[in-house]
Amino acid sequence: GEDVEQSLFLSVREGDSSVINCTYTDSSSTYLYWYKQEPGAGLQLLTYIFSNMDMKQDQRLTVLLNKKDKHLSLRIADTQTGDSAIYFCAESLRDGGATNKLIFGTGTLLAVQP
Amino acid sequence: EAGVAQSPRYKIIEKRQSVAFWCNPISGHATLYWYQQILGQGPKLLIQFQNNGVVDDSQLPKDRFSAERLKGVDSTLKIQPAKLEDSAVYLCASSLASGGPRDTQYFGPGTRLTVL
């Protein structure tokens, strides 16, 4: 089945690290994504990881993938107030064709306290 | 480069009325997506177009929802008649190529629909 789960809320202090977690169910996922959604705005792609990778680092962002446990995490180093937003993980499912069907999680609201 | 444009940004209607949303993708993007995002949930794909053809509409409630992309550029999504449970943000996204996994989807700001 297709199901992506995330914790609903995370609160951190400015300058600390944030870790947002996600679990997915479909082992055939090829790519996993992290999107950011600020109030009143669309989704912005932050980063993605191919399913045969364990880790990907991009400036302040580190993505860890545990394929055995179907667990994905996003670590934000030196979290800033501008990082306050809802973060969605998403898995892409191949349906035998060229389409990239994204299944999104419920989102994690990150609140950064100054 | 202009992003994905959507209008209107907000719409309030009564149940059983009709409503239409418009999307203008990023210039040159062949693939266009409509998502429904209910409050507290992640976006759910309703329909995907490749140029002006439908690639995936398996989650589109076809008894009341319809979408078209006649010239392979702009798209409209219509709901007729609307139900209370259609209250959501409708997001449009576009991507450059075939919709494969590394094909980044760029999202518009969305249209927030409230059905009373």
PDB file of C-alpha atoms in Angstrom:
ATOM      1  CA  GLY A   1       0.000   0.000   0.000  1.00  0.00           C
ATOM      2  CA  GLU A   2       0.943   3.617  -0.337  1.00  0.00           C
ATOM      3  CA  ASP A   3       1.401   5.392   2.982  1.00  0.00           C
ATOM      4  CA  VAL A   4       3.904   7.986   4.115  1.00  0.00           C
ATOM      5  CA  GLU A   5       3.909   9.021   7.759  1.00  0.00           C
ATOM      6  CA  GLN A   6       5.493  11.920   9.591  1.00  0.00           C
ATOM      7  CA  SER A   7       5.290  13.356  13.076  1.00  0.00           C
ATOM      8  CA  LEU A   8       3.058  16.431  13.153  1.00  0.00           C
ATOM      9  CA  PHE A   9       5.108  18.980  15.014  1.00  0.00           C
ATOM     10  CA  LEU A  10       8.701  19.841  15.951  1.00  0.00           C
ATOM     11  CA  SER A  11       9.878  22.817  17.976  1.00  0.00           C
ATOM     12  CA  VAL A  12      13.539  23.836  18.160  1.00  0.00           C
ATOM     13  CA  ARG A  13      15.561  26.851  19.242  1.00  0.00           C
ATOM     14  CA  GLU A  14      17.370  28.989  16.713  1.00  0.00           C
ATOM     15  CA  GLY A  15      20.879  27.668  16.114  1.00  0.00           C
ATOM     16  CA  ASP A  16      20.032  24.096  17.117  1.00  0.00           C
ATOM     17  CA  SER A  17      19.769  21.203  14.682  1.00  0.00           C
ATOM     18  CA  SER A  18      16.360  19.955  13.555  1.00  0.00           C
ATOM     19  CA  VAL A  19      15.642  16.370  12.598  1.00  0.00           C
ATOM     20  CA  ILE A  20      12.417  15.594  10.779  1.00  0.00           C
ATOM     21  CA  ASN A  21      11.524  11.940  10.331  1.00  0.00           C
ATOM     22  CA  CYS A  22       9.442  10.055   7.797  1.00  0.00           C
ATOM     23  CA  THR A  23       8.478   6.446   7.224  1.00  0.00           C
ATOM     24  CA  TYR A  24       7.209   5.042   3.963  1.00  0.00           C
ATOM     25  CA  THR A  25       5.794   1.713   2.964  1.00  0.00           C
ATOM     26  CA  ASP A  26       6.531   1.062  -0.697  1.00  0.00           C
ATOM     27  CA  SER A  27       9.885  -0.652  -1.110  1.00  0.00           C
ATOM     28  CA  SER A  28       9.822  -0.026  -4.849  1.00  0.00           C
ATOM     29  CA  SER A  29      10.212   3.737  -4.398  1.00  0.00           C
ATOM     30  CA  THR A  30      13.014   5.013  -6.575  1.00  0.00           C
ATOM     31  CA  TYR A  31      13.421   8.553  -5.290  1.00  0.00           C
ATOM     32  CA  LEU A  32      12.467  10.173  -1.998  1.00  0.00           C
ATOM     33  CA  TYR A  33      11.984  13.901  -1.657  1.00  0.00           C
ATOM     34  CA  TRP A  34      11.782  16.645   0.918  1.00  0.00           C
ATOM     35  CA  TYR A  35       9.575  19.657   0.179  1.00  0.00           C
ATOM     36  CA  LYS A  36       9.094  22.862   2.207  1.00  0.00           C
ATOM     37  CA  GLN A  37       5.810  24.763   2.350  1.00  0.00           C
ATOM     38  CA  GLU A  38       5.666  28.252   3.806  1.00  0.00           C
ATOM     39  CA  PRO A  39       2.311  29.850   4.732  1.00  0.00           C
ATOM     40  CA  GLY A  40       0.279  30.782   1.676  1.00  0.00           C
ATOM     41  CA  ALA A  41       2.899  29.438  -0.702  1.00  0.00           C
ATOM     42  CA  GLY A  42       3.314  26.385  -2.883  1.00  0.00           C
ATOM     43  CA  LEU A  43       5.720  23.580  -2.220  1.00  0.00           C
ATOM     44  CA  GLN A  44       9.416  24.119  -2.763  1.00  0.00           C
ATOM     45  CA  LEU A  45      11.687  21.162  -3.496  1.00  0.00           C
ATOM     46  CA  LEU A  46      14.528  21.115  -0.971  1.00  0.00           C
ATOM     47  CA  THR A  47      16.365  17.954  -1.875  1.00  0.00           C
ATOM     48  CA  TYR A  48      15.926  14.371  -3.010  1.00  0.00           C
ATOM     49  CA  ILE A  49      17.778  11.092  -2.601  1.00  0.00           C
ATOM     50  CA  PHE A  50      17.968   8.055  -4.840  1.00  0.00           C
ATOM     51  CA  SER A  51      16.931   4.847  -3.147  1.00  0.00           C
ATOM     52  CA  ASN A  52      20.349   3.222  -3.517  1.00  0.00           C
ATOM     53  CA  MET A  53      22.007   5.975  -1.467  1.00  0.00           C
ATOM     54  CA  ASP A  54      22.343   6.138   2.319  1.00  0.00           C
ATOM     55  CA  MET A  55      23.077   9.800   2.734  1.00  0.00           C
ATOM     56  CA  LYS A  56      23.075  13.063   0.862  1.00  0.00           C
ATOM     57  CA  GLN A  57      24.388  16.379   2.106  1.00  0.00           C
ATOM     58  CA  ASP A  58      23.529  19.757   0.637  1.00  0.00           C
ATOM     59  CA  GLN A  59      24.806  22.766   2.617  1.00  0.00           C
ATOM     60  CA  ARG A  60      22.809  22.811   5.877  1.00  0.00           C
ATOM     61  CA  LEU A  61      20.654  19.861   4.842  1.00  0.00           C
ATOM     62  CA  THR A  62      21.518  16.199   5.418  1.00  0.00           C
ATOM     63  CA  VAL A  63      19.223  13.426   4.232  1.00  0.00           C
ATOM     64  CA  LEU A  64      19.593   9.943   5.696  1.00  0.00           C
ATOM     65  CA  LEU A  65      17.883   6.923   4.186  1.00  0.00           C
ATOM     66  CA  ASN A  66      17.504   3.550   5.922  1.00  0.00           C
ATOM     67  CA  LYS A  67      15.991   1.448   3.204  1.00  0.00           C
ATOM     68  CA  LYS A  68      15.716  -1.662   5.391  1.00  0.00           C
ATOM     69  CA  ASP A  69      13.498   0.177   7.875  1.00  0.00           C
ATOM     70  CA  LYS A  70      11.925   2.403   5.183  1.00  0.00           C
ATOM     71  CA  HIS A  71      12.935   5.442   7.213  1.00  0.00           C
ATOM     72  CA  LEU A  72      13.944   8.827   5.844  1.00  0.00           C
ATOM     73  CA  SER A  73      15.152  11.810   7.821  1.00  0.00           C
ATOM     74  CA  LEU A  74      16.018  15.417   7.118  1.00  0.00           C
ATOM     75  CA  ARG A  75      18.523  17.175   9.345  1.00  0.00           C
ATOM     76  CA  ILE A  76      18.760  20.958   9.219  1.00  0.00           C
ATOM     77  CA  ALA A  77      21.916  22.291  10.812  1.00  0.00           C
ATOM     78  CA  ASP A  78      21.970  25.713  12.508  1.00  0.00           C
ATOM     79  CA  THR A  79      18.195  26.104  12.192  1.00  0.00           C
ATOM     80  CA  GLN A  80      17.046  29.664  11.530  1.00  0.00           C
ATOM     81  CA  THR A  81      13.669  31.345  12.056  1.00  0.00           C
ATOM     82  CA  GLY A  82      13.294  31.392   8.265  1.00  0.00           C
ATOM     83  CA  ASP A  83      13.250  27.606   8.343  1.00  0.00           C
ATOM     84  CA  SER A  84       9.858  27.672  10.093  1.00  0.00           C
ATOM     85  CA  ALA A  85       7.480  25.934   7.702  1.00  0.00           C
ATOM     86  CA  ILE A  86       5.769  22.631   7.010  1.00  0.00           C
ATOM     87  CA  TYR A  87       8.080  19.947   5.668  1.00  0.00           C
ATOM     88  CA  PHE A  88       6.740  17.132   3.525  1.00  0.00           C
ATOM     89  CA  CYS A  89       8.493  13.960   2.563  1.00  0.00           C
ATOM     90  CA  ALA A  90       7.347  12.232  -0.609  1.00  0.00           C
ATOM     91  CA  GLU A  91       8.114   8.988  -2.353  1.00  0.00           C
ATOM     92  CA  SER A  92       7.963   8.480  -6.086  1.00  0.00           C
ATOM     93  CA  LEU A  93       6.297   5.404  -7.436  1.00  0.00           C
ATOM     94  CA  ARG A  94       6.977   4.003 -10.850  1.00  0.00           C
ATOM     95  CA  ASP A  95       3.847   2.619 -12.396  1.00  0.00           C
ATOM     96  CA  GLY A  96       5.516   0.892 -15.300  1.00  0.00           C
ATOM     97  CA  GLY A  97       5.523   3.993 -17.421  1.00  0.00           C
ATOM     98  CA  ALA A  98       7.381   7.250 -17.362  1.00  0.00           C
ATOM     99  CA  THR A  99       5.134   8.931 -14.832  1.00  0.00           C
ATOM    100  CA  ASN A 100       6.487  10.088 -11.524  1.00  0.00           C
ATOM    101  CA  LYS A 101       3.607   9.701  -9.087  1.00  0.00           C
ATOM    102  CA  LEU A 102       4.469  11.399  -5.824  1.00  0.00           C
ATOM    103  CA  ILE A 103       2.942  10.192  -2.563  1.00  0.00           C
ATOM    104  CA  PHE A 104       3.242  12.863   0.098  1.00  0.00           C
ATOM    105  CA  GLY A 105       3.349  12.503   3.858  1.00  0.00           C
ATOM    106  CA  THR A 106       1.092  14.483   6.160  1.00  0.00           C
ATOM    107  CA  GLY A 107       3.741  17.113   6.810  1.00  0.00           C
ATOM    108  CA  THR A 108       5.720  18.180   9.875  1.00  0.00           C
ATOM    109  CA  LEU A 109       5.312  21.705  11.185  1.00  0.00           C
ATOM    110  CA  LEU A 110       8.715  23.028  12.240  1.00  0.00           C
ATOM    111  CA  ALA A 111       8.561  25.939  14.665  1.00  0.00           C
ATOM    112  CA  VAL A 112      11.853  27.724  15.324  1.00  0.00           C
ATOM    113  CA  GLN A 113      11.979  29.739  18.544  1.00  0.00           C
ATOM    114  CA  PRO A 114      14.296  32.791  18.550  1.00  0.00           C
TER     115      PRO A 114
ATOM    116  CA  GLU B   1      11.865  33.162 -14.884  1.00  0.00           C
ATOM    117  CA  ALA B   2       8.187  33.370 -13.947  1.00  0.00           C
ATOM    118  CA  GLY B   3       6.855  30.592 -11.748  1.00  0.00           C
ATOM    119  CA  VAL B   4       3.634  28.614 -11.952  1.00  0.00           C
ATOM    120  CA  ALA B   5       0.674  31.006 -11.860  1.00  0.00           C
ATOM    121  CA  GLN B   6      -2.725  30.117 -10.453  1.00  0.00           C
ATOM    122  CA  SER B   7      -5.979  32.005 -10.113  1.00  0.00           C
ATOM    123  CA  PRO B   8      -8.002  32.784  -8.218  1.00  0.00           C
ATOM    124  CA  ARG B   9      -6.054  32.575  -4.955  1.00  0.00           C
ATOM    125  CA  TYR B  10      -9.211  32.193  -2.879  1.00  0.00           C
ATOM    126  CA  LYS B  11     -12.747  31.096  -3.665  1.00  0.00           C
ATOM    127  CA  ILE B  12     -15.794  30.665  -1.459  1.00  0.00           C
ATOM    128  CA  ILE B  13     -18.863  28.955  -2.865  1.00  0.00           C
ATOM    129  CA  GLU B  14     -21.932  27.153  -1.619  1.00  0.00           C
ATOM    130  CA  LYS B  15     -22.353  23.416  -2.021  1.00  0.00           C
ATOM    131  CA  ARG B  16     -23.800  22.308  -5.345  1.00  0.00           C
ATOM    132  CA  GLN B  17     -22.338  25.356  -7.089  1.00  0.00           C
ATOM    133  CA  SER B  18     -19.665  25.087  -9.783  1.00  0.00           C
ATOM    134  CA  VAL B  19     -16.136  26.445  -9.670  1.00  0.00           C
ATOM    135  CA  ALA B  20     -13.151  26.561 -11.997  1.00  0.00           C
ATOM    136  CA  PHE B  21      -9.460  27.067 -11.332  1.00  0.00           C
ATOM    137  CA  TRP B  22      -6.835  28.162 -13.812  1.00  0.00           C
ATOM    138  CA  CYS B  23      -3.144  27.317 -14.026  1.00  0.00           C
ATOM    139  CA  ASN B  24      -0.370  28.679 -16.224  1.00  0.00           C
ATOM    140  CA  PRO B  25       2.745  26.500 -15.982  1.00  0.00           C
ATOM    141  CA  ILE B  26       6.334  27.576 -16.390  1.00  0.00           C
ATOM    142  CA  SER B  27       7.059  28.302 -20.040  1.00  0.00           C
ATOM    143  CA  GLY B  28       8.284  25.212 -21.873  1.00  0.00           C
ATOM    144  CA  HIS B  29       7.183  22.729 -19.229  1.00  0.00           C
ATOM    145  CA  ALA B  30       5.524  19.754 -20.869  1.00  0.00           C
ATOM    146  CA  THR B  31       4.073  18.100 -17.776  1.00  0.00           C
ATOM    147  CA  LEU B  32       1.358  19.656 -15.638  1.00  0.00           C
ATOM    148  CA  TYR B  33      -0.119  18.302 -12.409  1.00  0.00           C
ATOM    149  CA  TRP B  34      -3.159  19.173 -10.306  1.00  0.00           C
ATOM    150  CA  TYR B  35      -3.052  18.250  -6.611  1.00  0.00           C
ATOM    151  CA  GLN B  36      -5.664  18.506  -3.869  1.00  0.00           C
ATOM    152  CA  GLN B  37      -4.366  19.381  -0.393  1.00  0.00           C
ATOM    153  CA  ILE B  38      -6.922  19.000   2.378  1.00  0.00           C
ATOM    154  CA  LEU B  39      -6.111  20.834   5.609  1.00  0.00           C
ATOM    155  CA  GLY B  40      -3.674  18.834   7.707  1.00  0.00           C
ATOM    156  CA  GLN B  41      -2.777  16.441   4.886  1.00  0.00           C
ATOM    157  CA  GLY B  42      -0.172  16.221   2.181  1.00  0.00           C
ATOM    158  CA  PRO B  43      -1.020  16.951  -1.441  1.00  0.00           C
ATOM    159  CA  LYS B  44      -2.775  14.203  -3.380  1.00  0.00           C
ATOM    160  CA  LEU B  45      -2.391  13.951  -7.143  1.00  0.00           C
ATOM    161  CA  LEU B  46      -5.653  14.424  -9.029  1.00  0.00           C
ATOM    162  CA  ILE B  47      -4.471  14.452 -12.633  1.00  0.00           C
ATOM    163  CA  GLN B  48      -1.271  14.627 -14.661  1.00  0.00           C
ATOM    164  CA  PHE B  49      -0.981  15.928 -18.230  1.00  0.00           C
ATOM    165  CA  GLN B  50       1.853  15.380 -20.669  1.00  0.00           C
ATOM    166  CA  ASN B  51       1.442  18.215 -23.182  1.00  0.00           C
ATOM    167  CA  ASN B  52      -2.313  18.091 -23.803  1.00  0.00           C
ATOM    168  CA  GLY B  53      -2.809  14.377 -23.087  1.00  0.00           C
ATOM    169  CA  VAL B  54      -3.829  12.804 -19.774  1.00  0.00           C
ATOM    170  CA  VAL B  55      -1.164  10.526 -18.251  1.00  0.00           C
ATOM    171  CA  ASP B  56      -2.810   9.708 -14.923  1.00  0.00           C
ATOM    172  CA  ASP B  57      -6.270  10.625 -13.679  1.00  0.00           C
ATOM    173  CA  SER B  58      -6.831   7.587 -11.486  1.00  0.00           C
ATOM    174  CA  GLN B  59      -7.576   9.670  -8.384  1.00  0.00           C
ATOM    175  CA  LEU B  60      -9.781  12.259 -10.057  1.00  0.00           C
ATOM    176  CA  PRO B  61     -13.448  11.969  -8.957  1.00  0.00           C
ATOM    177  CA  LYS B  62     -14.729  12.015 -12.487  1.00  0.00           C
ATOM    178  CA  ASP B  63     -18.385  12.311 -11.544  1.00  0.00           C
ATOM    179  CA  ARG B  64     -17.785  15.907 -10.460  1.00  0.00           C
ATOM    180  CA  PHE B  65     -14.232  16.915 -11.371  1.00  0.00           C
ATOM    181  CA  SER B  66     -12.938  17.613 -14.858  1.00  0.00           C
ATOM    182  CA  ALA B  67      -9.714  19.077 -16.183  1.00  0.00           C
ATOM    183  CA  GLU B  68      -8.396  20.078 -19.550  1.00  0.00           C
ATOM    184  CA  ARG B  69      -5.226  21.370 -21.136  1.00  0.00           C
ATOM    185  CA  LEU B  70      -6.359  22.043 -24.658  1.00  0.00           C
ATOM    186  CA  LYS B  71      -3.279  23.629 -26.222  1.00  0.00           C
ATOM    187  CA  GLY B  72      -0.722  21.933 -24.023  1.00  0.00           C
ATOM    188  CA  VAL B  73      -0.072  25.081 -22.003  1.00  0.00           C
ATOM    189  CA  ASP B  74      -2.707  26.496 -19.625  1.00  0.00           C
ATOM    190  CA  SER B  75      -5.022  24.188 -17.750  1.00  0.00           C
ATOM    191  CA  THR B  76      -8.371  24.485 -16.007  1.00  0.00           C
ATOM    192  CA  LEU B  77      -9.776  22.283 -13.255  1.00  0.00           C
ATOM    193  CA  LYS B  78     -13.533  22.339 -12.706  1.00  0.00           C
ATOM    194  CA  ILE B  79     -15.749  21.027  -9.952  1.00  0.00           C
ATOM    195  CA  GLN B  80     -19.453  20.648 -10.692  1.00  0.00           C
ATOM    196  CA  PRO B  81     -21.283  20.377  -8.351  1.00  0.00           C
ATOM    197  CA  ALA B  82     -19.113  21.089  -5.333  1.00  0.00           C
ATOM    198  CA  LYS B  83     -19.457  19.224  -2.038  1.00  0.00           C
ATOM    199  CA  LEU B  84     -18.401  20.269   1.445  1.00  0.00           C
ATOM    200  CA  GLU B  85     -15.528  17.769   1.375  1.00  0.00           C
ATOM    201  CA  ASP B  86     -14.031  19.521  -1.656  1.00  0.00           C
ATOM    202  CA  SER B  87     -12.823  22.333   0.617  1.00  0.00           C
ATOM    203  CA  ALA B  88      -9.068  22.249   0.146  1.00  0.00           C
ATOM    204  CA  VAL B  89      -6.132  23.987  -1.500  1.00  0.00           C
ATOM    205  CA  TYR B  90      -5.771  23.047  -5.165  1.00  0.00           C
ATOM    206  CA  LEU B  91      -2.147  23.106  -6.232  1.00  0.00           C
ATOM    207  CA  CYS B  92      -0.871  23.172  -9.773  1.00  0.00           C
ATOM    208  CA  ALA B  93       2.668  22.055 -10.585  1.00  0.00           C
ATOM    209  CA  SER B  94       4.689  21.728 -13.755  1.00  0.00           C
ATOM    210  CA  SER B  95       7.859  19.981 -14.767  1.00  0.00           C
ATOM    211  CA  LEU B  96      10.132  20.177 -17.764  1.00  0.00           C
ATOM    212  CA  ALA B  97      10.279  16.754 -19.301  1.00  0.00           C
ATOM    213  CA  SER B  98       8.744  13.353 -19.056  1.00  0.00           C
ATOM    214  CA  GLY B  99       7.805  13.226 -15.403  1.00  0.00           C
ATOM    215  CA  GLY B 100      10.560  10.753 -14.494  1.00  0.00           C
ATOM    216  CA  PRO B 101      11.885  10.700 -10.936  1.00  0.00           C
ATOM    217  CA  ARG B 102      14.503  13.420 -11.292  1.00  0.00           C
ATOM    218  CA  ASP B 103      12.113  15.743 -13.072  1.00  0.00           C
ATOM    219  CA  THR B 104      11.574  18.503 -10.522  1.00  0.00           C
ATOM    220  CA  GLN B 105       8.004  19.618  -9.999  1.00  0.00           C
ATOM    221  CA  TYR B 106       7.562  23.364  -9.466  1.00  0.00           C
ATOM    222  CA  PHE B 107       4.439  24.331  -7.562  1.00  0.00           C
ATOM    223  CA  GLY B 108       2.176  27.339  -7.813  1.00  0.00           C
ATOM    224  CA  PRO B 109       0.796  29.134  -4.719  1.00  0.00           C
ATOM    225  CA  GLY B 110      -2.496  27.257  -4.896  1.00  0.00           C
ATOM    226  CA  THR B 111      -6.184  28.169  -4.845  1.00  0.00           C
ATOM    227  CA  ARG B 112      -7.874  27.859  -1.470  1.00  0.00           C
ATOM    228  CA  LEU B 113     -11.465  26.667  -1.959  1.00  0.00           C
ATOM    229  CA  THR B 114     -14.048  26.883   0.808  1.00  0.00           C
ATOM    230  CA  VAL B 115     -17.388  25.164   0.226  1.00  0.00           C
ATOM    231  CA  LEU B 116     -20.166  26.294   2.580  1.00  0.00           C
TER     232      LEU B 116
END
